[in-house]
Amino acid sequence: MDDLIIFSQLNDFIFCPISIYFHNLFGDTDTMLFQSSDQINGTDAHSAIEDGRYSRRKQILQAIPVYSEQYGLCGKIDIFDNSKGILTERKKKITTIYDGYVFQLYAQYFALTEMGYAVKHICFHSMDDNKTYPVKLPSEDFNMLAKFERTIKDIQNFDPDTYVQTNPAKC
């Protein structure tokens, strides 16, 4: 499969591999048909970034589309403080940092670095409780980087016709 992988699909695929198929099938249809309430709340929570209302400082990049040629990934970053080199992915409420969250952040990291930005730190910010969670850079966590790369290969090789659901609580 030569198609680009959208950043959010990394997390979606881990949660439920077939969900990417349904997202593409439904297209622009009302997300209430296939998104959980957590996914809808997360989308709403990003509105300040999407609308460019998070910050007016020029060194703060927000919701810019980026692309990683190395990994075939595309999407938008949340927030990048260019003066400090800090890339932040905001989530509505973080109770656990899932691998899929980290993979989304890695995707943003790789895209920005390929574009020539100096990303020195990556982190999550939980909006509901105003907590920040630092994450090791991919070069500092080889196990997580390997899982990230394996997930990309799994998405590229995924065949919905052969998928067997083993966890109905997830899909």
N, CA, C and O of each residue as an XYZ file, in Angstrom:
684
protein
N       0.848     -1.176      0.000
C       0.000      0.000      0.000
C       0.895      1.240      0.000
O       1.713      1.422      0.902
N       0.736      2.079     -1.004
C       1.553      3.276     -1.135
C       0.874      4.511     -0.568
O       1.415      5.610     -0.689
N      -0.275      4.370      0.037
C      -0.999      5.515      0.582
C      -0.303      6.079      1.812
O       0.357      5.362      2.565
N      -0.471      7.376      1.991
C       0.056      8.020      3.196
C      -0.756      7.581      4.411
O      -1.951      7.298      4.319
N      -0.082      7.536      5.529
C      -0.739      7.229      6.792
C      -0.920      8.543      7.533
O       0.037      9.293      7.723
N      -2.139      8.816      7.948
C      -2.439     10.016      8.717
C      -2.043      9.749     10.172
O      -2.275      8.663     10.703
N      -1.444     10.758     10.801
C      -0.929     10.592     12.165
C      -1.918      9.896     13.096
O      -1.545      8.963     13.805
N      -3.165     10.336     13.101
C      -4.157      9.783     14.031
C      -4.433      8.303     13.757
O      -4.895      7.584     14.642
N      -4.149      7.846     12.529
C      -4.378      6.437     12.215
C      -3.436      5.515     12.980
O      -3.750      4.342     13.182
N      -2.292      6.027     13.407
C      -1.369      5.212     14.196
C      -2.029      4.780     15.502
O      -1.939      3.616     15.892
N      -2.689      5.714     16.172
C      -3.387      5.410     17.416
C      -4.640      4.583     17.140
O      -4.921      3.615     17.846
N      -5.391      4.972     16.106
C      -6.615      4.241     15.772
C      -6.323      2.779     15.462
O      -7.050      1.887     15.900
N      -5.253      2.540     14.704
C      -4.914      1.176     14.297
C      -4.605      0.296     15.498
O      -5.019     -0.863     15.544
N      -3.882      0.838     16.467
C      -3.553      0.059     17.658
C      -4.827     -0.268     18.441
O      -4.988     -1.377     18.950
N      -5.721      0.707     18.529
C      -6.967      0.491     19.268
C      -7.840     -0.532     18.557
O      -8.337     -1.476     19.171
N      -8.021     -0.333     17.248
C      -8.852     -1.248     16.468
C      -8.410     -1.170     15.013
O      -8.731     -0.193     14.335
N      -7.690     -2.160     14.516
C      -7.155     -2.094     13.155
C      -8.206     -1.825     12.071
O      -7.917     -1.150     11.082
N      -9.379     -2.331     12.246
C     -10.411     -2.165     11.222
C     -11.013     -0.753     11.248
O     -11.713     -0.366     10.313
N     -10.747      0.013     12.305
C     -11.344      1.352     12.420
C     -10.899      2.276     11.289
O     -11.671      3.132     10.856
N      -9.674      2.117     10.808
C      -9.201      2.950      9.702
C     -10.055      2.688      8.466
O     -10.397      3.614      7.730
N     -10.394      1.431      8.248
C     -11.265      1.081      7.126
C     -12.614      1.784      7.268
O     -13.125      2.346      6.299
N     -13.196      1.755      8.477
C     -14.497      2.392      8.683
C     -14.414      3.910      8.566
O     -15.328      4.537      8.031
N     -13.335      4.505      9.057
C     -13.169      5.957      8.911
C     -13.140      6.342      7.433
O     -13.755      7.327      7.026
N     -12.419      5.556      6.638
C     -12.345      5.835      5.202
C     -13.673      5.542      4.506
O     -14.058      6.251      3.576
N     -14.366      4.510      4.948
C     -15.653      4.150      4.364
C     -16.684      5.254      4.594
O     -17.427      5.621      3.684
N     -16.722      5.782      5.832
C     -17.711      6.802      6.173
C     -17.305      8.185      5.663
O     -18.167      9.043      5.475
N     -16.011      8.417      5.438
C     -15.552      9.698      4.897
C     -16.012     10.875      5.716
O     -15.745     10.941      6.916
N     -16.704     11.813      5.082
C     -17.164     13.031      5.748
C     -18.499     12.854      6.455
O     -19.087     13.834      6.913
N     -18.978     11.639      6.551
C     -20.226     11.374      7.241
C     -20.096     11.784      8.702
O     -18.989     11.859      9.234
N     -21.194     12.042      9.330
C     -21.212     12.457     10.735
C     -20.378     11.494     11.575
O     -20.615     10.286     11.576
N     -19.401     12.045     12.287
C     -18.494     11.214     13.086
C     -19.212     10.504     14.232
O     -18.674      9.554     14.798
N     -20.395     10.942     14.574
C     -21.157     10.276     15.641
C     -21.408      8.803     15.291
O     -21.645      7.987     16.181
N     -21.358      8.465     14.000
C     -21.618      7.090     13.585
C     -20.479      6.138     13.913
O     -20.704      4.942     14.099
N     -19.245      6.662     13.985
C     -18.128      5.737     14.170
C     -17.102      6.182     15.193
O     -16.154      5.438     15.444
N     -17.238      7.361     15.801
C     -16.288      7.788     16.821
C     -16.902      7.630     18.208
O     -18.103      7.816     18.405
N     -16.043      7.283     19.157
C     -16.484      7.202     20.542
C     -16.617      8.614     21.102
O     -16.132      9.572     20.500
N     -17.268      8.742     22.242
C     -17.422     10.066     22.861
C     -16.060     10.649     23.228
O     -15.879     11.865     23.159
N     -15.101      9.811     23.616
C     -13.750     10.295     23.916
C     -13.097     10.904     22.675
O     -12.443     11.944     22.763
N     -13.274     10.256     21.516
C     -12.696     10.786     20.277
C     -13.340     12.121     19.902
O     -12.650     13.045     19.471
N     -14.640     12.222     20.062
C     -15.348     13.464     19.741
C     -14.927     14.584     20.686
O     -14.711     15.714     20.247
N     -14.808     14.282     21.990
C     -14.350     15.290     22.954
C     -12.927     15.748     22.645
O     -12.605     16.927     22.795
N     -12.079     14.820     22.216
C     -10.705     15.173     21.863
C     -10.654     16.112     20.666
O      -9.863     17.056     20.640
N     -11.496     15.850     19.684
C     -11.572     16.722     18.512
C     -12.028     18.117     18.922
O     -11.461     19.113     18.471
N     -13.038     18.193     19.765
C     -13.533     19.495     20.248
C     -12.450     20.240     21.034
O     -12.330     21.461     20.928
N     -11.673     19.513     21.810
C     -10.635     20.133     22.637
C      -9.530     20.770     21.804
O      -8.844     21.676     22.278
N      -9.351     20.311     20.577
C      -8.308     20.852     19.702
C      -8.758     22.078     18.909
O      -7.992     22.604     18.101
N      -9.973     22.534     19.125
C     -10.498     23.620     18.294
C      -9.673     24.900     18.399
O      -9.525     25.600     17.397
N      -9.130     25.233     19.570
C      -8.316     26.453     19.710
C      -7.063     26.373     18.842
O      -6.628     27.377     18.278
N      -6.493     25.197     18.737
C      -5.306     25.011     17.904
C      -5.702     25.063     16.429
O      -5.076     25.766     15.635
N      -6.737     24.321     16.072
C      -7.181     24.272     14.680
C      -7.567     25.652     14.159
O      -7.318     25.974     12.997
N      -8.173     26.464     15.015
C      -8.615     27.804     14.614
C      -7.514     28.853     14.749
O      -7.728     30.024     14.435
N      -6.315     28.425     15.226
C      -5.205     29.362     15.375
C      -5.372     30.328     16.535
O      -4.794     31.415     16.532
N      -6.174     29.927     17.544
C      -6.427     30.790     18.694
C      -5.570     30.446     19.902
O      -5.653     31.125     20.925
N      -4.748     29.406     19.807
C      -3.957     28.977     20.961
C      -2.938     30.037     21.361
O      -2.784     30.343     22.543
N      -2.244     30.597     20.372
C      -1.228     31.615     20.649
C      -1.071     32.524     19.434
O      -1.264     32.104     18.293
N      -0.721     33.764     19.704
C      -0.446     34.712     18.616
C       1.062     34.947     18.455
O       1.485     35.688     17.568
N       1.872     34.311     19.318
C       3.329     34.468     19.221
C       3.840     33.784     17.954
O       3.464     32.651     17.653
N       4.688     34.479     17.226
C       5.164     33.979     15.937
C       6.008     32.718     16.060
O       6.050     31.910     15.132
N       6.678     32.540     17.187
C       7.525     31.349     17.335
C       6.711     30.091     17.668
O       7.260     28.990     17.698
N       5.414     30.250     17.916
C       4.545     29.103     18.201
C       3.849     28.675     16.915
O       2.992     29.390     16.397
N       4.217     27.517     16.410
C       3.538     26.954     15.244
C       2.387     26.106     15.755
O       2.558     25.315     16.682
N       1.220     26.267     15.155
C       0.058     25.507     15.605
C      -0.764     25.019     14.417
O      -1.075     25.774     13.496
N      -1.100     23.755     14.468
C      -1.965     23.112     13.472
C      -1.448     23.269     12.044
O      -2.234     23.455     11.116
N      -0.125     23.195     11.867
C       0.389     23.271     10.499
C       0.490     21.856      9.919
O       0.888     20.920     10.614
N       0.132     21.712      8.657
C       0.259     20.395      8.032
C       1.733     20.065      7.799
O       2.512     20.914      7.365
N       2.095     18.832      8.091
C       3.471     18.376      7.930
C       3.466     16.975      7.312
O       2.442     16.292      7.281
N       4.633     16.574      6.824
C       4.752     15.310      6.101
C       6.116     14.693      6.386
O       7.131     15.390      6.404
N       6.132     13.391      6.607
C       7.382     12.652      6.752
C       7.538     11.732      5.545
O       6.807     10.754      5.388
N       8.498     12.068      4.705
C       8.773     11.227      3.541
C       9.357      9.891      3.983
O       9.039      8.849      3.412
N      10.211      9.926      5.000
C      10.864      8.705      5.489
C       9.846      7.633      5.863
O      10.032      6.460      5.543
N       8.775      8.031      6.536
C       7.796      7.063      7.032
C       6.477      7.078      6.271
O       5.610      6.248      6.549
N       6.295      7.986      5.326
C       5.040      8.048      4.586
C       3.878      8.481      5.460
O       2.780      7.933      5.366
N       4.128      9.477      6.319
C       3.132      9.942      7.278
C       2.767     11.400      7.011
O       3.608     12.184      6.571
N       1.533     11.755      7.273
C       1.132     13.147      7.138
C       0.087     13.483      8.191
O      -0.594     12.605      8.721
N      -0.019     14.748      8.476
C      -0.995     15.217      9.445
C      -0.658     16.625      9.860
O       0.084     17.331      9.178
N      -1.209     17.023     10.980
C      -0.948     18.349     11.516
C      -0.293     18.205     12.880
O      -0.611     17.304     13.656
N       0.631     19.119     13.149
C       1.191     19.152     14.494
C       0.184     19.866     15.384
O      -0.681     20.591     14.892
N       0.293     19.664     16.677
C      -0.506     20.455     17.607
C       0.208     21.783     17.828
O      -0.202     22.812     17.292
N       1.283     21.754     18.624
C       1.989     22.989     18.972
C       3.494     22.722     18.929
O       3.976     21.728     19.472
N       4.221     23.620     18.278
C       5.676     23.559     18.304
C       6.203     24.942     18.641
O       5.978     25.908     17.913
N       6.916     25.015     19.772
C       7.566     26.264     20.176
C       8.931     26.271     19.516
O       9.866     25.623     19.987
N       9.039     27.009     18.423
C      10.263     27.015     17.625
C      11.442     27.619     18.384
O      12.588     27.238     18.141
N      11.184     28.548     19.292
C      12.287     29.174     20.031
C      12.875     28.232     21.078
O      14.060     28.335     21.397
N      12.078     27.324     21.615
C      12.549     26.382     22.639
C      12.756     24.968     22.092
O      13.373     24.132     22.752
N      12.245     24.702     20.894
C      12.369     23.365     20.316
C      11.471     22.347     20.992
O      11.819     21.168     21.060
N      10.310     22.784     21.500
C       9.406     21.884     22.226
C       8.168     21.592     21.381
O       7.427     22.498     21.002
N       7.964     20.317     21.098
C       6.785     19.838     20.380
C       5.807     19.273     21.406
O       6.160     18.396     22.194
N       4.580     19.782     21.390
C       3.577     19.356     22.371
C       2.339     18.831     21.668
O       1.792     19.484     20.779
N       1.906     17.658     22.068
C       0.635     17.079     21.625
C      -0.338     17.227     22.782
O      -0.108     16.712     23.876
N      -1.416     17.930     22.528
C      -2.416     18.152     23.578
C      -3.511     17.098     23.488
O      -3.976     16.741     22.405
N      -3.905     16.616     24.653
C      -5.008     15.660     24.767
C      -5.998     16.223     25.772
O      -5.613     16.960     26.680
N      -7.251     15.884     25.619
C      -8.286     16.386     26.525
C      -7.970     16.009     27.965
O      -7.881     16.875     28.835
N      -7.803     14.720     28.211
C      -7.445     14.252     29.557
C      -6.600     12.994     29.413
O      -7.008     12.024     28.775
N      -5.435     13.028     30.007
C      -4.538     11.879     29.944
C      -4.600     11.136     31.271
O      -4.315     11.692     32.332
N      -4.979      9.868     31.183
C      -4.919      9.002     32.363
C      -3.811      7.966     32.190
O      -3.219      7.492     33.160
N      -3.548      7.627     30.923
C      -2.486      6.685     30.569
C      -1.864      7.163     29.269
O      -2.573      7.613     28.369
N      -0.563      7.071     29.165
C       0.088      7.403     27.900
C       0.223      6.104     27.106
O       1.091      5.272     27.370
N      -0.656      5.966     26.138
C      -0.695      4.774     25.306
C       0.365      4.856     24.210
O       0.796      5.944     23.827
N       0.776      3.696     23.715
C       1.752      3.662     22.624
C       1.266      4.482     21.430
O       2.052      5.195     20.807
N      -0.011      4.386     21.112
C      -0.559      5.130     19.981
C      -0.395      6.624     20.125
O      -0.168      7.323     19.137
N      -0.507      7.123     21.344
C      -0.266      8.553     21.591
C       1.180      8.899     21.244
O       1.456      9.887     20.565
N       2.099      8.054     21.730
C       3.523      8.301     21.491
C       3.812      8.243     19.995
O       4.599      9.041     19.485
N       3.184      7.310     19.294
C       3.425      7.176     17.861
C       2.964      8.431     17.110
O       3.624      8.859     16.163
N       1.852      9.016     17.520
C       1.391     10.261     16.905
C       2.426     11.375     17.119
O       2.722     12.150     16.210
N       2.956     11.433     18.313
C       3.966     12.445     18.638
C       5.254     12.192     17.840
O       5.866     13.131     17.331
N       5.658     10.925     17.734
C       6.826     10.581     16.921
C       6.608     11.003     15.465
O       7.524     11.532     14.835
N       5.426     10.780     14.935
C       5.128     11.142     13.550
C       5.319     12.646     13.355
O       5.917     13.081     12.371
N       4.809     13.430     14.294
C       4.974     14.882     14.226
C       6.461     15.245     14.324
O       6.950     16.100     13.585
N       7.156     14.597     15.226
C       8.588     14.837     15.426
C       9.365     14.592     14.128
O      10.132     15.446     13.685
N       9.158     13.416     13.524
C       9.903     13.084     12.315
C       9.572     14.046     11.171
O      10.465     14.444     10.423
N       8.319     14.417     11.030
C       7.942     15.352      9.973
C       8.623     16.705     10.182
O       9.174     17.281      9.245
N       8.580     17.201     11.406
C       9.208     18.500     11.677
C      10.718     18.456     11.458
O      11.287     19.382     10.879
N      11.369     17.393     11.912
C      12.821     17.326     11.751
C      13.194     17.206     10.272
O      14.193     17.780      9.839
N      12.401     16.467      9.496
C      12.659     16.382      8.061
C      12.496     17.750      7.390
O      13.132     18.030      6.374
N      11.653     18.582      7.960
C      11.426     19.920      7.407
C      12.492     20.911      7.875
O      12.474     22.077      7.480
N      13.423     20.448      8.717
C      14.534     21.295      9.133
C      14.371     21.961     10.489
O      15.216     22.763     10.886
N      13.304     21.646     11.204
C      13.110     22.227     12.537
C      13.938     21.454     13.559
O      14.105     20.240     13.442
N      14.446     22.155     14.547
C      15.242     21.541     15.614
C      14.325     21.207     16.787
O      14.066     22.050     17.646
N      13.837     19.966     16.812
C      12.962     19.514     17.892
C      13.854     18.929     18.986
O      14.513     17.909     18.784
N      13.866     19.588     20.146
C      14.736     19.175     21.243
C      14.007     18.363     22.306
O      14.600     17.520     22.979
N      12.716     18.630     22.447
C      11.903     17.951     23.469
C      10.524     17.680     22.888
O      10.013     18.451     22.076
N       9.925     16.556     23.323
C       8.552     16.246     22.943
C       7.776     15.913     24.215
O       8.322     15.342     25.160
N       6.507     16.275     24.223
C       5.709     16.040     25.429
C       4.219     16.031     25.101
O       3.791     16.434     24.019
N       3.455     15.560     26.069
C       1.997     15.618     26.031
C       1.538     16.630     27.053
O       2.192     16.854     28.071
N       0.406     17.236     26.768
C      -0.211     18.128     27.739
C      -1.664     17.695     27.907
O      -2.426     17.637     26.942
N      -2.028     17.396     29.144
C      -3.398     17.019     29.493
C      -4.156     18.292     29.853
O      -3.869     18.934     30.863
N      -5.125     18.647     29.016
C      -5.810     19.928     29.187
C      -6.707     19.965     30.422
O      -6.771     20.990     31.101
N      -7.394     18.880     30.723
C      -8.338     18.896     31.846
C      -7.662     19.141     33.189
O      -8.214     19.833     34.045
N      -6.470     18.578     33.380
C      -5.792     18.759     34.668
C      -4.506     19.581     34.551
O      -3.764     19.718     35.524
N      -4.244     20.126     33.357
C      -3.114     21.025     33.122
C      -1.769     20.398     33.511
O      -0.921     21.051     34.119
N      -1.592     19.127     33.151
C      -0.334     18.432     33.435
C       0.422     18.180     32.136
O      -0.173     17.918     31.091
N       1.737     18.265     32.224
C       2.599     17.997     31.086
C       3.420     16.748     31.359
O       3.939     16.555     32.458
N       3.530     15.899     30.338
C       4.239     14.634     30.453
C       5.343     14.569     29.408
O       5.056     14.420     28.220
N       6.605     14.679     29.828
C       7.697     14.578     28.856
C       7.799     13.161     28.291
O       7.481     12.184     28.969
N       8.247     13.071     27.046
C       8.433     11.792     26.359
C       9.860     11.774     25.811
O      10.365     12.788     25.328
N      10.495     10.617     25.895
C      11.842     10.495     25.333
C      11.782     10.636     23.816
O      10.844     10.164     23.173
N      12.793     11.292     23.256
C      12.902     11.365     21.806
C      13.098      9.958     21.243
O      13.590      9.080     21.951
N      12.725      9.728     19.986
C      12.911      8.393     19.406
C      14.345      7.884     19.524
O      14.560      6.687     19.719
N      15.322      8.771     19.409
C      16.727      8.360     19.511
C      17.113      7.940     20.927
O      18.179      7.362     21.138
N      16.252      8.229     21.888
C      16.516      7.880     23.288
C      15.722      6.656     23.753
O      15.917      6.182     24.872
N      14.829      6.144     22.902
C      13.987      5.014     23.284
C      13.861      4.057     22.092
O      12.881      4.090     21.349
N      14.879      3.207     21.931
C      14.936      2.329     20.767
C      13.799      1.318     20.736
O      13.348      0.942     19.653
N      13.318      0.864     21.903
C      12.201     -0.084     21.929
C      10.929      0.560     21.387
O      10.215     -0.049     20.591
N      10.644      1.786     21.812
C       9.444      2.469     21.343
C       9.573      2.799     19.861
O       8.596      2.693     19.119
N      10.750      3.193     19.424
C      10.967      3.476     18.006
C      10.727      2.217     17.166
O      10.118      2.294     16.099
N      11.194      1.075     17.634
C      10.977     -0.189     16.915
C       9.488     -0.516     16.838
O       9.007     -0.963     15.796
N       8.754     -0.299     17.928
C       7.300     -0.535     17.926
C       6.594      0.414     16.959
O       5.661      0.016     16.262
N       7.045      1.675     16.920
C       6.507      2.671     16.000
C       6.684      2.202     14.551
O       5.739      2.221     13.762
N       7.892      1.787     14.218
C       8.182      1.347     12.850
C       7.430      0.060     12.503
O       6.989     -0.111     11.367
N       7.284     -0.840     13.471
C       6.539     -2.084     13.246
C       5.051     -1.779     13.002
O       4.417     -2.417     12.161
N       4.500     -0.808     13.734
C       3.094     -0.438     13.558
C       2.870      0.140     12.163
O       1.857     -0.152     11.528
N       3.793      0.944     11.688
C       3.676      1.497     10.330
C       3.654      0.364      9.309
O       2.834      0.372      8.391
N       4.540     -0.600      9.462
C       4.572     -1.753      8.538
C       3.269     -2.554      8.632
O       2.741     -3.005      7.616
N       2.753     -2.729      9.854
C       1.495     -3.455     10.037
C       0.334     -2.740      9.338
O      -0.521     -3.389      8.735
N       0.302     -1.423      9.418
C      -0.751     -0.656      8.741
C      -0.610     -0.817      7.232
O      -1.600     -1.042      6.537
N       0.605     -0.703      6.728
C       0.848     -0.812      5.293
C       0.462     -2.188      4.755
O       0.040     -2.310      3.605
N       0.603     -3.214      5.576
C       0.324     -4.586      5.137
C      -1.045     -5.101      5.577
O      -1.373     -6.263      5.337
N      -1.844     -4.250      6.215
C      -3.131     -4.688      6.762
C      -4.118     -5.037      5.651
O      -4.264     -4.300      4.676
N      -4.782     -6.160      5.816
C      -5.807     -6.604      4.869
C      -7.119     -6.784      5.638
O      -7.258     -7.739      6.402
N      -8.088     -5.871      5.442
C      -9.347     -5.979      6.185
C     -10.108     -7.273      5.892
O     -10.910     -7.719      6.712
N      -9.860     -7.874      4.732
C     -10.569     -9.117      4.382
C     -10.123    -10.303      5.224
O     -10.866    -11.274      5.366
N      -8.926    -10.235      5.781
C      -8.432    -11.352      6.580
C      -8.440    -11.052      8.080
O      -8.035    -11.887      8.889
N      -8.905     -9.851      8.442
C      -8.886     -9.445      9.854
C      -9.900    -10.257     10.655
O     -11.050    -10.408     10.243
N      -9.469    -10.779     11.801
C     -10.333    -11.512     12.716
C     -10.349    -10.756     14.040
O      -9.309    -10.546     14.664
N     -11.534    -10.356     14.453
C     -11.685     -9.599     15.701
C     -11.470    -10.528     16.888
O     -12.151    -11.545     17.020
N     -10.525    -10.178     17.747
C     -10.251    -10.990     18.934
C     -10.601    -10.245     20.215
O     -10.583    -10.833     21.296
N     -10.918     -8.960     20.108
C     -11.260     -8.162     21.298
C     -12.450     -7.261     20.992
O     -12.265     -6.103     20.616
N     -13.663     -7.769     21.147
C     -14.855     -6.979     20.809
C     -14.993     -5.697     21.657
O     -15.707     -4.778     21.257
N     -14.338     -5.627     22.790
C     -14.419     -4.417     23.614
C     -13.700     -3.254     22.951
O     -13.979     -2.097     23.266
N     -12.783     -3.538     22.044
C     -12.022     -2.478     21.386
C     -12.655     -2.008     20.084
O     -12.560     -0.828     19.746
N     -13.294     -2.900     19.354
C     -13.854     -2.513     18.041
C     -15.370     -2.539     18.066
O     -16.010     -2.244     17.056
